[in-house]
Short mmCIF file of C-alpha atoms in Angstrom, two decimals:
data_model
loop_
_atom_site.label_atom_id
_atom_site.label_comp_id
_atom_site.label_asym_id
_atom_site.label_seq_id
_atom_site.Cartn_x
_atom_site.Cartn_y
_atom_site.Cartn_z
CA MET Y 1 -87.35 -104.90 -33.79
CA ALA Y 2 -85.51 -108.35 -32.26
CA ARG Y 3 -82.42 -110.19 -33.44
CA PHE Y 4 -82.22 -113.99 -34.18
CA THR Y 5 -79.45 -115.81 -34.33
CA LEU Y 6 -77.88 -119.11 -34.64
CA PRO Y 7 -74.81 -120.69 -36.41
CA ARG Y 8 -74.74 -120.67 -40.69
CA ASP Y 9 -74.78 -124.69 -40.62
CA LEU Y 10 -75.32 -127.16 -37.83
CA TYR Y 11 -74.80 -130.80 -38.22
CA HIS Y 12 -76.14 -133.30 -36.16
CA GLY Y 13 -76.63 -136.88 -35.57
CA LYS Y 14 -74.42 -139.71 -35.01
CA GLY Y 15 -71.15 -139.60 -37.34
CA ALA Y 16 -71.24 -135.61 -36.76
CA LEU Y 17 -67.79 -134.68 -37.11
CA GLU Y 18 -67.21 -135.85 -40.67
CA ALA Y 19 -68.10 -132.81 -41.34
CA LEU Y 20 -65.23 -131.43 -41.22
CA ARG Y 21 -63.86 -132.87 -44.42
CA SER Y 22 -66.22 -130.64 -46.15
CA PHE Y 23 -64.52 -127.45 -44.55
CA GLU Y 24 -62.64 -125.54 -46.59
CA GLY Y 25 -59.45 -123.01 -46.07
CA LYS Y 26 -56.08 -123.75 -45.73
CA ARG Y 27 -54.75 -123.78 -41.80
CA ALA Y 28 -56.93 -125.12 -38.48
CA ILE Y 29 -56.08 -125.09 -35.35
CA ILE Y 30 -57.64 -127.04 -33.12
CA CYS Y 31 -58.40 -125.87 -29.23
CA ILE Y 32 -58.81 -128.30 -26.59
CA GLY Y 33 -59.65 -128.82 -22.71
CA GLY Y 34 -57.60 -131.48 -20.58
CA GLY Y 35 -57.63 -134.12 -22.59
CA SER Y 36 -60.69 -136.01 -22.94
CA MET Y 37 -61.17 -135.81 -26.56
CA LYS Y 38 -57.41 -136.61 -26.85
CA ARG Y 39 -58.08 -140.48 -24.57
CA PHE Y 40 -61.34 -141.05 -26.56
CA GLY Y 41 -60.03 -140.24 -30.09
CA PHE Y 42 -61.63 -137.88 -31.24
CA LEU Y 43 -59.20 -135.42 -31.55
CA ASP Y 44 -57.14 -137.85 -34.06
CA LYS Y 45 -60.20 -137.93 -35.63
CA ALA Y 46 -60.93 -134.29 -35.94
CA VAL Y 47 -57.37 -134.12 -36.98
CA ALA Y 48 -57.61 -136.38 -39.95
CA TYR Y 49 -60.40 -135.27 -41.34
CA LEU Y 50 -59.40 -131.76 -41.33
CA LYS Y 51 -56.29 -133.29 -43.29
CA GLU Y 52 -58.34 -134.70 -45.75
CA ALA Y 53 -59.77 -131.05 -47.11
CA GLY Y 54 -56.94 -130.51 -47.23
CA MET Y 55 -55.89 -128.15 -44.51
CA GLU Y 56 -52.33 -128.14 -42.24
CA VAL Y 57 -53.37 -128.13 -38.32
CA GLU Y 58 -51.98 -127.18 -35.58
CA ILE Y 59 -53.14 -128.15 -31.58
CA PHE Y 60 -53.70 -125.54 -28.63
CA ASP Y 61 -54.53 -127.67 -25.72
CA GLY Y 62 -54.09 -127.65 -21.89
CA ILE Y 63 -57.32 -125.25 -21.75
CA GLU Y 64 -58.51 -125.09 -17.74
CA PRO Y 65 -61.94 -125.37 -16.47
CA ASP Y 66 -63.47 -121.97 -16.27
CA PRO Y 67 -60.59 -120.40 -18.64
CA SER Y 68 -58.61 -117.87 -17.80
CA VAL Y 69 -58.25 -114.26 -19.25
CA GLU Y 70 -53.89 -115.36 -19.48
CA THR Y 71 -55.14 -118.39 -21.54
CA VAL Y 72 -57.10 -116.41 -23.69
CA MET Y 73 -54.25 -113.93 -24.45
CA ARG Y 74 -51.84 -117.40 -25.38
CA GLY Y 75 -54.23 -118.53 -27.60
CA ALA Y 76 -54.31 -115.71 -29.05
CA ASP Y 77 -50.59 -115.63 -29.50
CA ALA Y 78 -50.48 -118.88 -30.95
CA MET Y 79 -52.99 -118.32 -33.72
CA LEU Y 80 -51.60 -115.22 -34.79
CA ARG Y 81 -48.68 -117.31 -35.15
CA PHE Y 82 -49.65 -119.75 -37.40
CA LYS Y 83 -52.43 -117.43 -38.96
CA PRO Y 84 -55.67 -120.40 -38.86
CA ASP Y 85 -58.25 -118.91 -41.34
CA TRP Y 86 -60.35 -121.69 -39.15
CA ILE Y 87 -60.87 -121.74 -35.83
CA ILE Y 88 -62.11 -125.55 -34.36
CA ALA Y 89 -63.20 -125.32 -30.86
CA MET Y 90 -63.64 -129.03 -29.52
CA GLY Y 91 -64.86 -130.32 -26.33
CA GLY Y 92 -67.11 -128.79 -23.26
CA GLY Y 93 -68.16 -125.68 -22.63
CA SER Y 94 -64.14 -124.14 -21.22
CA PRO Y 95 -62.56 -124.89 -24.35
CA ILE Y 96 -65.45 -123.35 -26.89
CA ASP Y 97 -65.65 -120.56 -24.89
CA ALA Y 98 -61.49 -119.63 -24.03
CA ALA Y 99 -61.50 -119.86 -28.04
CA LYS Y 100 -63.79 -118.15 -28.86
CA ALA Y 101 -62.60 -114.63 -27.24
CA MET Y 102 -59.17 -115.80 -28.58
CA TRP Y 103 -60.72 -115.52 -31.48
CA ILE Y 104 -61.36 -112.00 -30.46
CA LYS Y 105 -57.99 -111.18 -29.97
CA TYR Y 106 -56.63 -112.87 -33.37
CA GLU Y 107 -58.71 -110.58 -35.04
CA TYR Y 108 -57.82 -107.30 -33.35
CA PRO Y 109 -54.98 -108.10 -31.79
CA ASP Y 110 -54.75 -104.11 -29.68
CA VAL Y 111 -58.36 -105.13 -27.64
CA THR Y 112 -58.23 -105.54 -24.18
CA PHE Y 113 -60.12 -108.26 -22.59
CA GLU Y 114 -62.40 -105.13 -20.87
CA ASP Y 115 -63.28 -104.43 -23.92
CA MET Y 116 -64.45 -108.13 -24.89
CA CYS Y 117 -66.74 -107.39 -21.86
CA LYS Y 118 -68.87 -104.65 -23.23
CA VAL Y 119 -72.11 -105.65 -24.04
CA PHE Y 120 -72.66 -106.03 -28.08
CA GLY Y 121 -70.17 -104.04 -28.23
CA LEU Y 122 -68.13 -105.81 -30.16
CA PRO Y 123 -66.05 -104.48 -33.92
CA LYS Y 124 -66.94 -107.12 -36.64
CA LEU Y 125 -64.97 -110.86 -36.75
CA ARG Y 126 -64.36 -112.88 -40.04
CA LYS Y 127 -61.94 -110.78 -40.91
CA LYS Y 128 -59.49 -113.69 -40.89
CA ALA Y 129 -60.56 -116.72 -39.20
CA HIS Y 130 -64.10 -118.46 -39.30
CA PHE Y 131 -65.17 -120.59 -36.06
CA CYS Y 132 -66.54 -123.64 -35.92
CA ALA Y 133 -67.77 -125.44 -31.99
CA ILE Y 134 -67.73 -128.90 -31.04
CA SER Y 135 -69.74 -129.90 -28.07
CA SER Y 136 -68.60 -132.87 -25.89
CA THR Y 137 -70.91 -132.07 -23.08
CA SER Y 138 -74.44 -131.27 -23.39
CA GLY Y 139 -75.20 -127.87 -21.32
CA THR Y 140 -73.21 -125.36 -22.18
CA ALA Y 141 -74.98 -125.25 -25.76
CA THR Y 142 -71.47 -122.49 -26.18
CA GLU Y 143 -71.93 -123.73 -29.78
CA VAL Y 144 -74.88 -122.23 -30.95
CA THR Y 145 -74.67 -118.85 -28.64
CA ALA Y 146 -73.35 -115.48 -28.93
CA PHE Y 147 -71.87 -116.10 -25.35
CA SER Y 148 -68.35 -116.65 -23.71
CA ILE Y 149 -67.29 -116.79 -20.11
CA ILE Y 150 -63.95 -115.77 -18.93
CA THR Y 151 -62.93 -115.99 -15.68
CA ASP Y 152 -60.21 -112.81 -14.06
CA TYR Y 153 -58.91 -114.86 -11.79
CA SER Y 154 -57.22 -111.98 -9.60
CA LYS Y 155 -61.06 -110.31 -8.70
CA GLY Y 156 -62.24 -113.94 -8.72
CA ILE Y 157 -65.20 -113.01 -11.43
CA LYS Y 158 -66.37 -114.68 -14.80
CA TYR Y 159 -67.09 -112.68 -17.03
CA PRO Y 160 -69.70 -113.12 -19.82
CA ILE Y 161 -68.57 -112.14 -23.10
CA ALA Y 162 -71.89 -111.41 -25.24
CA ASP Y 163 -72.01 -110.10 -28.90
CA PHE Y 164 -73.66 -112.21 -31.47
CA GLU Y 165 -70.05 -111.71 -33.62
CA ILE Y 166 -69.00 -114.99 -31.61
CA THR Y 167 -72.18 -116.91 -32.41
CA PRO Y 168 -70.02 -120.16 -34.42
CA ASP Y 169 -70.24 -120.44 -37.53
CA VAL Y 170 -70.38 -123.74 -37.38
CA ALA Y 171 -71.81 -126.09 -34.55
CA ILE Y 172 -71.58 -129.78 -34.78
CA VAL Y 173 -73.60 -131.32 -32.51
CA ASP Y 174 -72.39 -135.51 -32.16
CA PRO Y 175 -73.81 -137.42 -29.47
CA ASP Y 176 -70.84 -139.77 -29.42
CA LEU Y 177 -68.63 -136.94 -27.96
CA ALA Y 178 -71.71 -136.98 -25.20
CA GLU Y 179 -71.42 -140.33 -24.63
CA THR Y 180 -68.45 -139.93 -22.62
CA MET Y 181 -69.30 -137.93 -20.23
CA PRO Y 182 -68.22 -138.94 -16.29
CA GLN Y 183 -71.83 -138.71 -13.86
CA LYS Y 184 -71.45 -135.51 -12.22
CA LEU Y 185 -70.60 -133.68 -15.28
CA VAL Y 186 -74.04 -134.84 -16.77
CA ALA Y 187 -75.97 -133.67 -14.18
CA HIS Y 188 -74.12 -129.79 -13.72
CA THR Y 189 -74.66 -129.26 -17.14
CA GLY Y 190 -77.50 -131.05 -17.64
CA MET Y 191 -79.19 -128.73 -15.34
CA ASP Y 192 -77.41 -125.74 -16.26
CA ALA Y 193 -79.00 -126.60 -20.50
CA MET Y 194 -82.89 -127.14 -17.53
CA THR Y 195 -81.96 -123.21 -15.74
CA HIS Y 196 -81.56 -121.83 -20.24
CA SER Y 197 -84.93 -123.05 -21.05
CA ILE Y 198 -86.32 -121.84 -17.97
CA GLU Y 199 -84.81 -118.43 -17.66
CA ALA Y 200 -85.11 -117.83 -21.74
CA PHE Y 201 -88.57 -118.21 -21.67
CA VAL Y 202 -89.24 -115.65 -18.74
CA SER Y 203 -86.46 -113.17 -19.67
CA THR Y 204 -87.83 -110.20 -20.71
CA ALA Y 205 -86.79 -111.11 -24.09
CA ASN Y 206 -88.97 -113.66 -25.58
CA CYS Y 207 -90.22 -113.83 -28.24
CA ASP Y 208 -91.73 -115.90 -30.71
CA TYR Y 209 -88.64 -118.11 -32.20
CA THR Y 210 -87.26 -118.45 -28.24
CA ASP Y 211 -90.40 -120.08 -26.91
CA PRO Y 212 -91.23 -123.23 -28.69
CA LEU Y 213 -87.07 -123.35 -28.25
CA ALA Y 214 -87.20 -123.05 -24.74
CA LEU Y 215 -90.20 -124.88 -23.77
CA TYR Y 216 -89.47 -128.46 -25.76
CA SER Y 217 -86.17 -128.83 -24.19
CA ILE Y 218 -87.57 -128.19 -20.74
CA LYS Y 219 -89.41 -131.39 -21.25
CA MET Y 220 -86.52 -132.78 -23.00
CA ILE Y 221 -84.99 -132.89 -19.98
CA GLN Y 222 -87.51 -133.33 -17.57
CA ASN Y 223 -88.46 -136.68 -19.04
CA ASP Y 224 -84.04 -137.81 -20.41
CA LEU Y 225 -81.81 -136.15 -17.88
CA VAL Y 226 -82.18 -137.97 -14.80
CA ALA Y 227 -81.52 -141.46 -17.02
CA SER Y 228 -79.29 -140.29 -18.52
CA TYR Y 229 -77.28 -139.67 -15.28
CA ASN Y 230 -77.95 -143.29 -14.67
CA GLY Y 231 -76.39 -144.37 -17.43
CA ASP Y 232 -79.02 -144.56 -20.13
CA MET Y 233 -77.34 -143.37 -23.46
CA SER Y 234 -80.57 -143.38 -25.32
CA LYS Y 235 -81.36 -140.80 -23.49
CA ARG Y 236 -78.28 -139.20 -23.20
CA ASP Y 237 -77.93 -138.49 -26.58
CA SER Y 238 -81.32 -137.34 -26.65
CA MET Y 239 -79.80 -134.88 -24.02
CA HIS Y 240 -77.20 -133.09 -26.44
CA ASN Y 241 -80.26 -131.93 -28.43
CA ALA Y 242 -81.83 -130.40 -25.53
CA GLN Y 243 -79.32 -128.65 -24.58
CA CYS Y 244 -78.75 -127.46 -27.91
CA LEU Y 245 -81.99 -125.79 -28.90
CA ALA Y 246 -82.26 -124.25 -24.75
CA GLY Y 247 -78.63 -122.39 -26.23
CA MET Y 248 -80.47 -121.66 -29.31
CA ALA Y 249 -83.10 -120.09 -27.21
CA PHE Y 250 -81.43 -118.19 -23.89
CA SER Y 251 -78.76 -116.84 -26.95
CA ASN Y 252 -81.69 -114.82 -28.10
CA ALA Y 253 -83.86 -114.89 -25.41
CA LEU Y 254 -81.01 -113.91 -23.01
CA LEU Y 255 -80.68 -115.30 -19.90
CA GLY Y 256 -81.50 -114.12 -16.08
CA ILE Y 257 -80.46 -113.36 -12.49
CA VAL Y 258 -79.56 -117.44 -11.82
CA HIS Y 259 -76.35 -116.92 -14.40
CA SER Y 260 -75.31 -113.97 -12.56
CA MET Y 261 -75.35 -115.44 -9.13
CA ALA Y 262 -73.69 -118.29 -10.49
CA HIS Y 263 -70.76 -116.24 -12.92
CA LYS Y 264 -69.63 -114.12 -9.67
CA THR Y 265 -70.17 -116.45 -7.03
CA GLY Y 266 -67.91 -119.48 -9.15
CA ALA Y 267 -64.58 -118.40 -8.67
CA ALA Y 268 -64.95 -116.11 -5.51
CA PHE Y 269 -64.06 -118.45 -3.05
CA ASP Y 270 -60.92 -120.13 -4.37
CA ASP Y 271 -58.88 -119.35 -2.48
CA TYR Y 272 -60.65 -121.66 0.14
CA GLY Y 273 -59.90 -124.65 -2.36
CA ALA Y 274 -62.53 -125.40 -4.98
CA HIS Y 275 -64.96 -123.78 -7.19
CA ILE Y 276 -68.45 -123.27 -7.37
CA ILE Y 277 -69.50 -125.60 -11.03
CA HIS Y 278 -71.66 -123.74 -13.20
CA GLY Y 279 -74.23 -126.17 -13.68
CA ALA Y 280 -74.57 -127.09 -10.34
CA ALA Y 281 -74.61 -122.65 -9.14
CA ASN Y 282 -77.95 -122.46 -11.67
CA ALA Y 283 -79.40 -126.05 -10.27
CA MET Y 284 -78.49 -124.50 -6.31
CA TYR Y 285 -80.20 -120.49 -7.22
CA LEU Y 286 -83.07 -121.47 -10.04
CA PRO Y 287 -85.59 -123.11 -7.33
CA LYS Y 288 -85.07 -119.52 -5.27
CA VAL Y 289 -85.02 -117.19 -8.24
CA ILE Y 290 -88.02 -118.20 -9.48
CA ALA Y 291 -89.54 -117.91 -5.64
CA PHE Y 292 -87.73 -114.09 -5.83
CA ASN Y 293 -89.07 -113.61 -9.51
CA ALA Y 294 -92.65 -114.59 -9.22
CA LYS Y 295 -93.77 -111.87 -7.20
CA ASN Y 296 -93.58 -110.10 -10.95
CA PRO Y 297 -97.21 -111.42 -11.82
CA VAL Y 298 -96.23 -111.44 -15.66
CA ALA Y 299 -92.94 -113.36 -14.33
CA ALA Y 300 -95.27 -115.68 -11.79
CA GLU Y 301 -97.33 -116.71 -15.58
CA ARG Y 302 -94.95 -117.66 -17.25
CA TYR Y 303 -93.78 -119.96 -14.75
CA ALA Y 304 -96.98 -121.53 -14.76
CA LYS Y 305 -96.92 -122.34 -18.59
CA ILE Y 306 -93.64 -124.10 -17.72
CA ALA Y 307 -96.03 -126.27 -14.89
CA ASP Y 308 -98.51 -126.58 -17.31
CA TYR Y 309 -95.98 -127.99 -19.93
CA MET Y 310 -94.12 -130.18 -17.78
CA ASN Y 311 -97.52 -131.83 -17.22
CA LEU Y 312 -97.15 -130.64 -12.97
CA GLY Y 313 -100.81 -129.64 -12.17
CA GLY Y 314 -102.11 -127.26 -10.19
CA GLU Y 315 -105.05 -124.86 -10.21
CA THR Y 316 -103.35 -121.85 -8.97
CA THR Y 317 -100.75 -119.59 -10.30
CA GLU Y 318 -99.33 -119.74 -7.61
CA GLU Y 319 -100.05 -123.70 -6.95
CA LYS Y 320 -97.75 -123.83 -10.23
CA VAL Y 321 -95.33 -122.05 -9.88
CA ARG Y 322 -95.27 -123.81 -6.08
CA LEU Y 323 -94.89 -127.18 -7.79
CA LEU Y 324 -92.96 -126.11 -10.64
CA ILE Y 325 -89.90 -125.35 -7.85
CA GLU Y 326 -90.67 -129.34 -6.36
CA ALA Y 327 -89.55 -130.33 -9.17
CA LEU Y 328 -86.55 -128.68 -9.73
CA ARG Y 329 -85.68 -129.79 -6.22
CA LYS Y 330 -86.44 -133.07 -7.06
CA MET Y 331 -84.18 -133.18 -9.72
CA ASN Y 332 -81.46 -132.14 -7.40
CA ASP Y 333 -81.92 -134.64 -5.37
CA ASP Y 334 -81.89 -137.30 -8.28
CA LEU Y 335 -78.83 -135.92 -9.01
CA ASN Y 336 -77.07 -135.93 -5.88
CA ILE Y 337 -76.81 -131.41 -6.52
CA PRO Y 338 -76.70 -129.36 -3.19
CA HIS Y 339 -79.73 -127.56 -2.39
CA CYS Y 340 -77.80 -124.76 -1.28
CA ILE Y 341 -74.21 -123.39 -1.20
CA LYS Y 342 -73.64 -124.30 2.99
CA ASN Y 343 -74.20 -128.34 1.85
CA TYR Y 344 -71.81 -127.73 -1.19
CA GLY Y 345 -68.69 -129.68 -0.40
CA ALA Y 346 -65.18 -128.74 -2.10
CA ASP Y 347 -66.24 -132.50 -4.64
CA SER Y 348 -69.91 -130.54 -5.54
CA TYR Y 349 -72.06 -133.14 -3.54
CA PRO Y 350 -74.24 -132.70 -0.58
CA THR Y 351 -72.68 -132.60 2.96
CA GLU Y 352 -73.23 -131.18 6.00
CA GLN Y 353 -70.41 -128.47 6.61
CA GLY Y 354 -69.41 -127.06 2.94
CA PHE Y 355 -66.18 -125.48 1.94
CA VAL Y 356 -67.14 -122.30 2.03
CA PRO Y 357 -67.19 -120.95 5.76
CA GLU Y 358 -70.40 -118.92 6.61
CA ASN Y 359 -68.27 -115.48 8.41
CA VAL Y 360 -66.54 -115.87 4.43
CA PHE Y 361 -69.45 -116.05 2.60
CA LEU Y 362 -71.06 -113.28 5.08
CA GLU Y 363 -67.61 -110.96 4.92
CA ARG Y 364 -68.03 -111.30 0.77
CA LEU Y 365 -72.21 -110.97 0.42
CA HIS Y 366 -72.14 -107.24 -0.65
CA ASP Y 367 -69.59 -107.23 -3.12
CA ILE Y 368 -70.80 -110.25 -4.52
CA ALA Y 369 -74.72 -108.94 -5.06
CA VAL Y 370 -73.27 -105.48 -6.41
CA ASN Y 371 -71.14 -107.90 -8.63
CA ALA Y 372 -74.09 -109.52 -9.67
CA LEU Y 373 -76.14 -107.22 -10.24
CA GLY Y 374 -73.29 -105.30 -13.00
CA ASP Y 375 -73.13 -108.86 -14.76
CA ALA Y 376 -75.05 -108.39 -18.24
CA CYS Y 377 -77.17 -111.78 -17.99
CA THR Y 378 -79.09 -108.81 -15.18
CA GLY Y 379 -80.52 -106.70 -17.61
CA SER Y 380 -83.30 -109.25 -19.16
CA ASN Y 381 -84.46 -110.66 -16.09
CA PRO Y 382 -87.81 -110.39 -15.42
CA ARG Y 383 -87.60 -108.35 -11.42
CA GLN Y 384 -84.49 -105.92 -11.13
CA PRO Y 385 -83.37 -106.92 -7.67
CA SER Y 386 -81.82 -104.05 -5.62
CA VAL Y 387 -78.48 -104.57 -3.49
CA GLU Y 388 -80.62 -105.84 -0.55
CA GLU Y 389 -82.52 -107.62 -2.18
CA MET Y 390 -80.01 -109.28 -4.17
CA GLU Y 391 -77.35 -109.81 -0.26
CA LYS Y 392 -80.93 -111.44 0.58
CA LEU Y 393 -80.94 -113.40 -2.44
CA LEU Y 394 -77.80 -114.77 -2.13
CA LYS Y 395 -78.28 -115.37 1.85
CA CYS Y 396 -81.37 -117.27 0.58
CA CYS Y 397 -78.73 -119.74 -1.74
CA TYR Y 398 -76.40 -119.92 0.97
CA TYR Y 399 -78.73 -121.05 3.68
CA ASP Y 400 -81.89 -122.91 1.84
CA THR Y 401 -84.03 -120.91 3.47
CA GLU Y 402 -87.81 -119.36 1.86
CA VAL Y 403 -87.74 -116.23 -0.46
CA ASP Y 404 -90.60 -114.24 1.19
CA PHE Y 405 -89.53 -110.78 -0.16
#
C-alpha cells in the first residue's frame, strides 16, 4: 500500500493571497524571513486579510536562510506564548520549513529536535493549530510537501524532517510573490525544482500518481526556466506552477542522493565563509548522479523516458541518458551556475578557484559521505551506493570528472 498526500486546499493564480480572508480562527502567527515580504507589501496585505477574517495577528520575523535549530526553538516559544490556531508561513523555503518545525514543537513542547528527525515518526498534529504556506520562490515547493530542512550549525549538517503530518493544510501559490525574486534566486530555485521532478520520476517510490506530475513539471521547467531567469514574467508565473507540481511529485515519490549530498555539503564548509546554496548544489550534482544511477538498467530506462519527453533525441538508452546530462549542464551554463564545487565561488557564481579548498574538501570527504548515506533521501534512490562509491561520487562533484563506476 502507498499513500498520496497533498494540502486539502491549494489556492493559485494572481491575487490568490486574498484567500486568507476566508480563514476561520481567533489568532494567527505569520512567520517570515529577512524582509522581502515586508518590502514588497505582501506582509501588510496578509495581515489585513487575516484581520478582515476577524483574527488577532502576531509576526515572527527574521528567519534566516538555512534556518537553525535555535530559530525553530525561538519560534516555538513565541507560539506557545501567543497560542495561535493558524500558523501562516510566508516567503521562500526557509521560513516555511522553519515554521513547520516550530509547529511540531508548539503542539508537542517536550519533543526534541532528534525526535523530529525520525523519518515518518511524528505524532498527530492539528490539535492546536492548522498550517498555511505561502510560497514566494519557485523551487522548494515546501508549501505542498511533507518535508522540512533544518540546519544544525554545531554539526554543519542539514537535517530533513519527513512526515505527512507536516504537509500544510492550505497552500497559496500566488505568482505575484514570485515576480519579486532576484535573478540568482530564480536560477537556484528553478534547478531545485528540476531536481525534484527528475529524482521523483526515478525514485523507487514513484507511482502512477506521481509520474505525470514529475514529467509535466520537467517539460514546463525546460520550456520556462531560462526565459524566467532572463526576465520574462509570464514564464516566471508559469515556473511558480511548475515547481509546485514538482513538489507534489516528490513529496509522495520521495527523492534521491542528489538531495542527500546537497543536504550534507550545504553547511559543511560554513567556517570558510559561505554555504553551497541548496539549489546550486542540486544543479551541480544532478548530472553526476544521473550518470551514477544510470548504471542501474531500470533507472536508465526512466531517464531515457525523461529525455524522450523533453524531445532531446537519441536512439539508444545510453545516448538518451547522455543527451539528458548534456541538456542539464547546458541549463546550468545558461543560468550561470558552476559545474562543480571546485569552481563554486562564495557568491555562488563560477570561478576558477572556489571557496572550498581542495585539502579541506578531502579532509571532510569521508564524514560527508557517511552523513549523506544516512540522509532520509538516500533510501529511495534507485542505486544504493557504498561509502566508497559515495566518496568517489562526491569527488566527481568536486572536480567535475566523469562518473565511470
